[in-house]
Short mmCIF file of C-alpha atoms in Angstrom, two decimals:
data_model
loop_
_atom_site.label_atom_id
_atom_site.label_comp_id
_atom_site.label_asym_id
_atom_site.label_seq_id
_atom_site.Cartn_x
_atom_site.Cartn_y
_atom_site.Cartn_z
CA LEU A 673 0.00 0.00 0.00
CA SER A 674 2.84 2.34 0.85
CA SER A 675 4.42 1.68 -2.54
CA GLN A 676 1.09 2.33 -4.28
CA GLY A 677 0.62 5.57 -2.32
CA ASN A 678 4.12 6.75 -3.26
CA LYS A 679 3.43 5.94 -6.91
CA GLU A 680 0.22 8.00 -6.86
CA ASP A 681 2.01 10.91 -5.15
CA LEU A 682 4.78 10.78 -7.75
CA LEU A 683 2.25 10.74 -10.59
CA ARG A 684 0.44 13.71 -9.05
CA GLU A 685 3.71 15.64 -8.71
CA ARG A 686 4.74 14.87 -12.29
CA THR A 687 1.30 15.87 -13.57
CA LEU A 688 1.35 19.17 -11.65
CA ALA A 689 4.87 19.92 -12.90
CA ALA A 690 3.86 19.10 -16.48
CA GLU A 691 0.75 21.30 -16.26
CA SER A 692 2.91 24.19 -15.01
CA TYR A 693 5.34 23.70 -17.90
CA LEU A 694 2.41 23.59 -20.35
CA ARG A 695 1.04 26.87 -18.98
CA LEU A 696 4.47 28.53 -19.16
CA GLY A 697 5.09 27.26 -22.69
CA TYR A 698 7.97 24.89 -21.84
CA MET A 699 6.63 22.09 -24.04
CA ASP A 700 9.81 19.98 -24.13
CA ARG A 701 10.00 19.88 -20.34
CA ALA A 702 6.29 19.10 -20.10
CA LEU A 703 6.74 16.27 -22.58
CA THR A 704 9.61 14.76 -20.57
CA GLU A 705 7.57 14.79 -17.34
CA LEU A 706 4.51 13.35 -19.09
CA GLU A 707 6.46 10.58 -20.83
CA GLN A 708 7.84 9.48 -17.46
CA ALA A 709 4.38 9.72 -15.88
CA LEU A 710 2.91 7.56 -18.64
CA GLN A 711 5.59 4.92 -18.13
CA GLU A 712 4.57 4.74 -14.48
CA SER A 713 0.81 4.94 -15.15
CA PRO A 714 -0.05 4.17 -18.80
CA THR A 715 -3.81 4.09 -18.14
CA SER A 716 -4.06 7.62 -16.69
CA VAL A 717 -6.45 9.52 -18.98
CA PRO A 718 -5.60 13.07 -17.68
CA THR A 719 -1.87 12.36 -18.17
CA ARG A 720 -2.41 11.10 -21.72
CA LEU A 721 -4.58 14.14 -22.52
CA ASN A 722 -1.83 16.49 -21.34
CA TYR A 723 0.74 14.46 -23.28
CA ALA A 724 -1.33 14.77 -26.47
CA LEU A 725 -1.74 18.52 -25.90
CA ALA A 726 2.04 18.96 -25.49
CA LEU A 727 2.63 17.02 -28.72
CA GLN A 728 0.05 19.18 -30.50
CA LYS A 729 1.67 22.40 -29.31
CA LEU A 730 5.07 21.12 -30.45
CA GLY A 731 3.63 20.63 -33.93
CA ARG A 732 3.65 16.83 -33.72
CA SER A 733 0.03 16.67 -34.80
CA GLN A 734 -0.14 13.12 -36.15
CA GLN A 735 1.19 11.80 -32.84
CA ALA A 736 -1.24 14.00 -30.90
CA VAL A 737 -4.17 12.67 -32.95
CA ALA A 738 -3.04 9.09 -32.23
CA GLU A 739 -2.91 9.85 -28.47
CA TYR A 740 -6.39 11.41 -28.48
CA GLN A 741 -7.66 8.31 -30.28
CA ARG A 742 -6.09 6.12 -27.59
CA VAL A 743 -7.96 8.10 -24.93
CA LEU A 744 -11.22 7.72 -26.88
CA GLN A 745 -10.71 3.95 -27.15
CA VAL A 746 -10.59 3.77 -23.35
CA ASP A 747 -13.15 6.54 -22.71
CA PRO A 748 -15.34 7.12 -25.82
CA ARG A 749 -17.36 9.83 -24.06
CA ASN A 750 -14.36 11.97 -23.12
CA ILE A 751 -15.44 15.27 -24.64
CA THR A 752 -12.05 16.97 -24.05
CA ALA A 753 -10.29 14.29 -26.10
CA LEU A 754 -13.00 14.46 -28.77
CA VAL A 755 -12.81 18.26 -29.09
CA ARG A 756 -8.99 18.37 -29.17
CA TRP A 757 -8.89 15.48 -31.66
CA HIS A 758 -11.33 17.39 -33.89
CA ILE A 759 -9.33 20.63 -33.62
CA ALA A 760 -6.09 18.81 -34.48
CA MET A 761 -7.79 17.20 -37.48
CA ILE A 762 -9.14 20.47 -38.93
CA THR A 763 -6.20 22.77 -38.12
CA THR A 764 -3.01 20.83 -38.61
CA VAL A 765 -3.66 17.39 -40.06
CA GLY A 766 -5.68 19.06 -42.83
CA ALA A 767 -8.61 16.66 -42.79
CA ALA A 768 -11.93 17.98 -44.06
CA GLY A 769 -15.32 16.86 -45.30
CA ALA A 770 -17.46 14.06 -43.93
CA PRO A 771 -15.06 12.57 -41.30
CA THR A 772 -14.56 15.89 -39.50
CA LEU A 773 -18.28 16.74 -39.73
CA GLU A 774 -19.04 13.36 -38.16
CA GLY A 775 -16.60 14.24 -35.36
CA LEU A 776 -18.41 17.55 -34.86
CA SER A 777 -21.76 15.72 -34.74
CA ARG A 778 -20.38 13.47 -31.99
CA ILE A 779 -19.31 16.52 -29.99
CA ARG A 780 -22.74 18.13 -30.35
CA TRP A 781 -24.49 14.87 -29.42
CA GLN A 782 -22.24 14.54 -26.36
CA LEU A 783 -23.00 18.12 -25.30
CA ARG A 784 -26.73 17.51 -25.67
CA GLY A 785 -26.50 14.33 -23.61
CA GLU A 786 -24.82 16.26 -20.79
CA GLY A 787 -27.41 19.04 -20.91
CA GLN A 788 -24.90 21.51 -22.41
CA LYS A 789 -23.01 21.70 -19.08
CA ARG A 790 -19.65 21.46 -20.89
CA TYR A 791 -20.63 24.17 -23.38
CA GLY A 792 -18.31 26.80 -21.84
CA SER A 793 -15.20 24.59 -21.83
CA VAL A 794 -15.85 23.38 -25.40
CA VAL A 795 -16.29 26.95 -26.67
CA ARG A 796 -13.05 27.91 -24.89
CA GLU A 797 -11.13 25.17 -26.78
CA TYR A 798 -12.50 26.33 -30.15
CA ASN A 799 -11.93 30.02 -29.33
CA GLN A 800 -8.26 29.25 -28.60
CA ALA A 801 -8.07 27.36 -31.91
CA ALA A 802 -9.67 30.33 -33.70
CA GLU A 803 -7.08 32.70 -32.19
CA ALA A 804 -4.27 30.42 -33.34
CA HIS A 805 -5.83 29.79 -36.78
CA PRO A 806 -7.92 32.92 -37.57
CA ASN A 807 -8.35 31.99 -41.25
CA ASN A 808 -9.47 28.41 -40.64
CA ALA A 809 -13.11 28.28 -41.77
CA ASN A 810 -13.65 24.82 -40.28
CA VAL A 811 -12.87 26.14 -36.78
CA HIS A 812 -15.32 29.04 -37.20
CA PHE A 813 -17.98 26.69 -38.58
CA ALA A 814 -17.54 24.32 -35.61
CA LEU A 815 -17.84 27.25 -33.21
CA GLY A 816 -21.03 28.32 -34.99
CA GLN A 817 -22.52 24.83 -34.60
CA ILE A 818 -21.73 24.73 -30.87
CA HIS A 819 -23.24 28.21 -30.30
CA GLN A 820 -26.30 27.40 -32.44
CA GLN A 821 -27.08 24.25 -30.47
CA ALA A 822 -26.90 26.26 -27.23
CA GLY A 823 -29.31 28.86 -28.64
CA ASN A 824 -26.67 31.62 -28.80
CA TYR A 825 -27.73 32.60 -32.31
CA ASP A 826 -25.93 35.97 -32.57
CA LYS A 827 -22.58 34.34 -31.73
CA ALA A 828 -23.37 31.47 -34.11
CA ILE A 829 -24.20 33.85 -36.98
CA GLU A 830 -20.95 35.78 -36.42
CA ALA A 831 -18.95 32.52 -36.47
CA TYR A 832 -20.72 31.44 -39.68
CA ARG A 833 -19.97 34.84 -41.24
CA LEU A 834 -16.26 34.19 -40.71
CA ALA A 835 -16.62 30.64 -42.06
CA MET A 836 -18.24 31.93 -45.28
CA ARG A 837 -14.88 33.32 -46.41
CA ASP A 838 -13.91 29.80 -47.48
CA SER A 839 -15.77 28.32 -50.44
CA ALA A 840 -15.35 24.81 -49.00
CA VAL A 841 -17.78 25.52 -46.14
CA ASP A 842 -19.61 28.58 -47.51
CA VAL A 843 -22.84 26.72 -48.38
CA LEU A 844 -23.05 24.86 -45.07
CA ALA A 845 -22.32 28.08 -43.16
CA ARG A 846 -25.06 29.99 -45.05
CA VAL A 847 -27.66 27.26 -44.52
CA SER A 848 -26.80 27.07 -40.80
CA SER A 849 -26.88 30.86 -40.53
CA ALA A 850 -30.33 30.86 -42.18
CA GLN A 851 -31.56 28.33 -39.60
CA CYS A 852 -30.38 30.66 -36.80
CA LEU A 853 -32.16 33.61 -38.42
CA LEU A 854 -35.38 31.58 -38.66
CA SER A 855 -35.07 30.73 -34.96
CA GLN A 856 -34.72 34.47 -34.26
CA GLY A 857 -37.91 35.20 -36.23
CA LYS A 858 -36.11 36.83 -39.18
CA PRO A 859 -37.47 34.94 -42.22
CA ASP A 860 -36.49 37.60 -44.78
CA ASP A 861 -32.82 37.51 -43.73
CA ALA A 862 -32.98 33.71 -43.66
CA ILE A 863 -34.36 33.56 -47.22
CA GLN A 864 -31.49 35.79 -48.38
CA GLN A 865 -28.95 33.33 -46.93
CA PHE A 866 -30.76 30.33 -48.45
CA GLU A 867 -30.83 32.05 -51.86
CA GLN A 868 -27.11 32.83 -51.74
CA ALA A 869 -26.39 29.22 -50.76
CA LEU A 870 -28.47 28.00 -53.72
CA GLN A 871 -26.67 30.36 -56.09
CA THR A 872 -23.33 28.93 -54.94
CA VAL A 873 -24.56 25.36 -55.42
CA ARG A 874 -25.81 26.16 -58.94
CA ARG A 875 -22.58 27.95 -59.80
CA ASN A 876 -20.60 24.91 -58.72
CA ALA A 877 -22.96 22.37 -60.24
CA THR A 878 -19.99 20.06 -60.83
CA GLY A 879 -20.28 19.22 -57.14
CA SER A 880 -18.24 21.40 -54.82
CA VAL A 881 -20.25 20.04 -51.90
CA ASP A 882 -19.60 16.34 -51.58
CA PRO A 883 -22.84 14.33 -51.04
CA SER A 884 -21.23 12.64 -48.03
CA THR A 885 -20.66 16.10 -46.51
CA TRP A 886 -24.37 16.91 -46.81
CA ALA A 887 -25.19 13.54 -45.27
CA ALA A 888 -22.94 14.24 -42.29
#
């Protein structure tokens, strides 16, 4: 028991040290502490989450994604892992389309299931991503979806406005914005957004919006 207690104390100390290094921006030091902590306790979810975050901040995105996936295998409902995995996918790995929209749907479903109580922390993660990647339309679109589900339509519409700058998500952002406007009792503004979305679809009749993206 004494040995077990010492092990837990050591893990706690390493985790606290790593979190301090993460906050101060000493990613290499954080990584060293976390690697040692994981050797001692490979099943610790908080430690693995911090480890993945350090990897992500060091630009080792593929490794970070793999670590988030390992957390999700053990704890499929871990919304922090899900959100950070999604952010890594859309900002650095460069994934887009149906797989990332499915990931976003999982996040929204998870938030709904928890009665939106994690809304604030999820928004914080995406806001940080938006600050780091201001021109990433997928981040703004995700933020819009999270706000829309919570009924914060003004914030959602603003996020969609930023997402519309990118033709890849323009149509989805306009349709979602129109839905917010309808919820606010502004049918004329909503119709305008729907019409612009339709014009874009007609203009790109060769299929700029993948059918699997619509399905997601």
